[in-house]
PDB file of C-alpha atoms in Angstrom:
ATOM      1  CA  UNK L   1     111.660 102.698  33.216  1.00 55.00           C
ATOM      2  CA  UNK L   2     109.518 104.211  35.855  1.00 56.00           C
ATOM      3  CA  UNK L   3     109.363 102.586  39.226  1.00 58.00           C
ATOM      4  CA  UNK L   4     105.907 101.753  40.346  1.00 58.00           C
ATOM      5  CA  UNK L   5     104.855 102.934  43.760  1.00 56.00           C
ATOM      6  CA  UNK L   6     104.338 100.134  46.254  1.00 57.00           C
ATOM      7  CA  UNK L   7     100.709  99.283  46.799  1.00 55.00           C
ATOM      8  CA  UNK L   8      99.112 101.328  49.541  1.00 53.00           C
ATOM      9  CA  UNK L   9      98.096  99.552  52.743  1.00 52.00           C
ATOM     10  CA  UNK L  10      95.437 102.031  53.707  1.00 52.00           C
ATOM     11  CA  UNK L  11      92.072 100.417  54.485  1.00 51.00           C
ATOM     12  CA  UNK L  12      90.542 101.841  51.306  1.00 52.00           C
ATOM     13  CA  UNK L  13      93.041 100.050  49.071  1.00 52.00           C
ATOM     14  CA  UNK L  14      93.177  96.656  50.765  1.00 49.00           C
ATOM     15  CA  UNK L  15      91.248  93.818  49.210  1.00 51.00           C
ATOM     16  CA  UNK L  16      89.500  91.885  51.910  1.00 53.00           C
ATOM     17  CA  UNK L  17      88.680  88.227  51.739  1.00 53.00           C
ATOM     18  CA  UNK L  18      91.298  86.942  49.316  1.00 52.00           C
ATOM     19  CA  UNK L  19      93.644  84.094  50.131  1.00 52.00           C
ATOM     20  CA  UNK L  20      96.603  86.406  49.607  1.00 52.00           C
ATOM     21  CA  UNK L  21      95.271  88.797  52.268  1.00 50.00           C
ATOM     22  CA  UNK L  22      94.762  86.025  54.801  1.00 50.00           C
ATOM     23  CA  UNK L  23      98.287  84.696  54.461  1.00 49.00           C
ATOM     24  CA  UNK L  24     100.106  88.002  54.107  1.00 50.00           C
ATOM     25  CA  UNK L  25     101.052  90.106  57.094  1.00 52.00           C
ATOM     26  CA  UNK L  26      99.762  93.619  56.887  1.00 53.00           C
ATOM     27  CA  UNK L  27     101.971  96.322  58.250  1.00 57.00           C
ATOM     28  CA  UNK L  28      99.984  99.278  59.433  1.00 57.00           C
ATOM     29  CA  UNK L  29     101.992 102.246  60.638  1.00 59.00           C
ATOM     30  CA  UNK L  30     101.083 103.212  64.203  1.00 56.00           C
ATOM     31  CA  UNK L  31     101.251 106.716  65.591  1.00 57.00           C
ATOM     32  CA  UNK L  32     102.933 106.252  68.976  1.00 54.00           C
ATOM     33  CA  UNK L  33     103.788 109.902  69.533  1.00 56.00           C
ATOM     34  CA  UNK L  34     101.304 110.116  72.403  1.00 53.00           C
ATOM     35  CA  UNK L  35     102.944 107.277  74.343  1.00 49.00           C
ATOM     36  CA  UNK L  36     105.433 108.518  76.917  1.00 54.00           C
ATOM     37  CA  UNK L  37     108.633 106.694  77.533  1.00 52.00           C
ATOM     38  CA  UNK L  38     108.078 105.257  81.036  1.00 48.00           C
ATOM     39  CA  UNK L  39     110.171 102.674  82.809  1.00 50.00           C
ATOM     40  CA  UNK L  40     108.585  99.413  83.782  1.00 49.00           C
ATOM     41  CA  UNK L  41     106.866  99.875  87.139  1.00 45.00           C
ATOM     42  CA  UNK L  42     106.655  96.309  88.383  1.00 46.00           C
ATOM     43  CA  UNK L  43     110.301  95.907  89.452  1.00 48.00           C
ATOM     44  CA  UNK L  44     110.241  99.171  91.402  1.00 50.00           C
ATOM     45  CA  UNK L  45     107.075  98.419  93.390  1.00 48.00           C
ATOM     46  CA  UNK L  46     107.556  96.789  96.787  1.00 51.00           C
ATOM     47  CA  UNK L  47     105.787  93.552  97.453  1.00 54.00           C
ATOM     48  CA  UNK L  48     102.266  93.623  98.852  1.00 50.00           C
ATOM     49  CA  UNK L  49     103.395  92.314 102.251  1.00 54.00           C
ATOM     50  CA  UNK L  50     106.071  94.949 102.664  1.00 57.00           C
ATOM     51  CA  UNK L  51     103.532  97.630 101.718  1.00 52.00           C
ATOM     52  CA  UNK L  52     101.160  96.299 104.367  1.00 55.00           C
ATOM     53  CA  UNK L  53     103.962  96.318 106.908  1.00 61.00           C
ATOM     54  CA  UNK L  54     104.785  99.906 106.004  1.00 55.00           C
ATOM     55  CA  UNK L  55     101.139 100.915 106.462  1.00 53.00           C
ATOM     56  CA  UNK L  56     100.883  99.100 109.796  1.00 55.00           C
ATOM     57  CA  UNK L  57     103.968 100.871 111.113  1.00 63.00           C
ATOM     58  CA  UNK L  58     103.287 104.367 109.816  1.00 59.00           C
ATOM     59  CA  UNK L  59      99.533 104.867 109.795  1.00 53.00           C
ATOM     60  CA  UNK L  60      97.717 105.877 112.976  1.00 52.00           C
ATOM     61  CA  UNK L  61      95.230 103.388 114.317  1.00 53.00           C
ATOM     62  CA  UNK L  62      91.640 104.460 113.924  1.00 50.00           C
ATOM     63  CA  UNK L  63      89.824 102.686 116.674  1.00 55.00           C
ATOM     64  CA  UNK L  64      86.957 103.697 118.841  1.00 54.00           C
ATOM     65  CA  UNK L  65      87.922 103.714 122.454  1.00 59.00           C
ATOM     66  CA  UNK L  66      85.043 102.565 124.598  1.00 57.00           C
ATOM     67  CA  UNK L  67      84.316 104.914 127.464  1.00 60.00           C
ATOM     68  CA  UNK L  68      85.173 104.020 131.044  1.00 62.00           C
ATOM     69  CA  UNK L  69      81.654 103.720 132.384  1.00 63.00           C
ATOM     70  CA  UNK L  70      82.687 102.860 135.927  1.00 62.00           C
ATOM     71  CA  UNK L  71      82.984 106.589 136.640  1.00 68.00           C
ATOM     72  CA  UNK L  72      79.470 107.254 135.336  1.00 68.00           C
ATOM     73  CA  UNK L  73      77.948 105.390 138.299  1.00 81.00           C
ATOM     74  CA  UNK L  74      75.053 104.381 136.067  1.00 86.00           C
ATOM     75  CA  UNK L  75      74.307 100.781 136.951  1.00 91.00           C
ATOM     76  CA  UNK L  76      71.148  98.791 136.395  1.00 94.00           C
ATOM     77  CA  UNK L  77      70.654  95.521 138.249  1.00 95.00           C
ATOM     78  CA  UNK L  78      67.072  94.742 137.238  1.00 94.00           C
ATOM     79  CA  UNK L  79      65.585  95.825 140.571  1.00 93.00           C
ATOM     80  CA  UNK L  80      65.614  99.607 140.195  1.00 91.00           C
ATOM     81  CA  UNK L  81      63.470 101.695 137.840  1.00 92.00           C
ATOM     82  CA  UNK L  82      64.370 100.851 134.231  1.00 94.00           C
ATOM     83  CA  UNK L  83      62.870 104.103 132.896  1.00 94.00           C
ATOM     84  CA  UNK L  84      65.131 106.187 135.121  1.00 93.00           C
ATOM     85  CA  UNK L  85      68.100 104.066 134.053  1.00 93.00           C
ATOM     86  CA  UNK L  86      67.268 104.580 130.356  1.00 94.00           C
ATOM     87  CA  UNK L  87      66.961 108.340 130.858  1.00 93.00           C
ATOM     88  CA  UNK L  88      70.335 108.512 132.612  1.00 91.00           C
ATOM     89  CA  UNK L  89      72.010 106.407 129.910  1.00 90.00           C
ATOM     90  CA  UNK L  90      70.590 108.547 127.119  1.00 90.00           C
ATOM     91  CA  UNK L  91      71.607 111.761 128.880  1.00 88.00           C
ATOM     92  CA  UNK L  92      75.121 110.442 129.490  1.00 85.00           C
ATOM     93  CA  UNK L  93      75.716 109.319 125.902  1.00 84.00           C
ATOM     94  CA  UNK L  94      74.053 112.323 124.247  1.00 83.00           C
ATOM     95  CA  UNK L  95      75.952 114.795 126.427  1.00 82.00           C
ATOM     96  CA  UNK L  96      79.267 113.162 125.554  1.00 80.00           C
ATOM     97  CA  UNK L  97      78.330 112.820 121.885  1.00 81.00           C
ATOM     98  CA  UNK L  98      79.006 109.077 121.741  1.00 80.00           C
ATOM     99  CA  UNK L  99      77.925 107.127 118.686  1.00 81.00           C
ATOM    100  CA  UNK L 100      75.185 104.523 119.044  1.00 85.00           C
ATOM    101  CA  UNK L 101      77.675 101.732 118.306  1.00 83.00           C
ATOM    102  CA  UNK L 102      79.725 102.820 121.335  1.00 81.00           C
ATOM    103  CA  UNK L 103      76.632 102.630 123.513  1.00 84.00           C
ATOM    104  CA  UNK L 104      75.746  99.138 122.284  1.00 87.00           C
ATOM    105  CA  UNK L 105      79.362  97.961 122.548  1.00 84.00           C
ATOM    106  CA  UNK L 106      79.825  99.154 126.111  1.00 85.00           C
ATOM    107  CA  UNK L 107      76.315  98.554 127.429  1.00 89.00           C
ATOM    108  CA  UNK L 108      77.205  95.408 129.389  1.00 90.00           C
ATOM    109  CA  UNK L 109      79.400  97.562 131.651  1.00 88.00           C
ATOM    110  CA  UNK L 110      76.260  99.342 132.854  1.00 91.00           C
ATOM    111  CA  UNK L 111      74.573  96.169 134.051  1.00 94.00           C
ATOM    112  CA  UNK L 112      74.781  93.971 137.122  1.00 94.00           C
ATOM    113  CA  UNK L 113      72.928  91.008 138.584  1.00 96.00           C
ATOM    114  CA  UNK L 114      69.748  89.872 136.837  1.00 96.00           C
ATOM    115  CA  UNK L 115      70.021  92.556 134.164  1.00 97.00           C
ATOM    116  CA  UNK L 116      73.555  91.472 133.225  1.00 96.00           C
ATOM    117  CA  UNK L 117      72.497  87.824 132.961  1.00 97.00           C
ATOM    118  CA  UNK L 118      69.514  88.791 130.810  1.00 97.00           C
ATOM    119  CA  UNK L 119      71.631  90.973 128.511  1.00 96.00           C
ATOM    120  CA  UNK L 120      74.118  88.157 127.869  1.00 95.00           C
ATOM    121  CA  UNK L 121      71.258  86.088 126.431  1.00 95.00           C
ATOM    122  CA  UNK L 122      70.134  88.770 123.952  1.00 94.00           C
ATOM    123  CA  UNK L 123      73.242  90.811 123.147  1.00 91.00           C
ATOM    124  CA  UNK L 124      73.833  89.212 119.726  1.00 91.00           C
ATOM    125  CA  UNK L 125      70.261  89.958 118.646  1.00 92.00           C
ATOM    126  CA  UNK L 126      70.541  93.687 119.394  1.00 91.00           C
ATOM    127  CA  UNK L 127      71.791  96.027 116.672  1.00 90.00           C
ATOM    128  CA  UNK L 128      70.473  99.443 117.735  1.00 91.00           C
ATOM    129  CA  UNK L 129      69.642 101.517 120.787  1.00 91.00           C
ATOM    130  CA  UNK L 130      65.958 101.512 119.789  1.00 93.00           C
ATOM    131  CA  UNK L 131      65.919  97.701 119.900  1.00 95.00           C
ATOM    132  CA  UNK L 132      67.836  97.604 123.177  1.00 95.00           C
ATOM    133  CA  UNK L 133      65.602 100.209 124.791  1.00 95.00           C
ATOM    134  CA  UNK L 134      62.459  98.301 123.748  1.00 96.00           C
ATOM    135  CA  UNK L 135      63.921  95.030 125.053  1.00 96.00           C
ATOM    136  CA  UNK L 136      64.817  96.651 128.386  1.00 96.00           C
ATOM    137  CA  UNK L 137      61.327  98.064 128.794  1.00 95.00           C
ATOM    138  CA  UNK L 138      59.731  94.790 127.756  1.00 95.00           C
ATOM    139  CA  UNK L 139      61.719  92.823 130.308  1.00 96.00           C
ATOM    140  CA  UNK L 140      62.089  95.208 133.280  1.00 95.00           C
ATOM    141  CA  UNK L 141      59.351  97.854 133.090  1.00 93.00           C
ATOM    142  CA  UNK L 142      56.988  97.750 136.051  1.00 84.00           C
ATOM    143  CA  UNK L 143      53.288  98.541 135.981  1.00 79.00           C
ATOM    144  CA  UNK L 144      53.760 100.868 138.963  1.00 74.00           C
ATOM    145  CA  UNK L 145      55.828 103.317 136.891  1.00 65.00           C
ATOM    146  CA  UNK L 146      54.820 106.266 139.077  1.00 66.00           C
ATOM    147  CA  UNK L 147      56.712 104.804 142.017  1.00 64.00           C
ATOM    148  CA  UNK L 148      60.137 105.008 140.347  1.00 68.00           C
TER     149      UNK L 148
END
């Protein structure tokens, strides 16, 4: 008596849609040779908070240090020539290669008196040097420009 070969489970030989197929479990051989044997990673990873703490302790802080403008002796009080003030500010910041955000962030240190009070009322509306320059000229520019 010859033994019959077990029925093949390849997709070409499987009848689809019969009640026997729906109730029977199909065993399809899987080729797992490409999967590497790796240990589970989750237990070896530190918690998120300890990782954050490690980063806080070991990474350098990347902050922009605002310049000490008291040494620049550039002060505008609203009474002197605003065009001359703007020119001095631009020269100072361009020469030192400061970013526009540094200029906007430290601008209040360049003001005194009426100009400082005015700037406090608009500072949250200003997002660029172009806007700030236009606002300064609009508020403090004098018609007798030649006299500054």
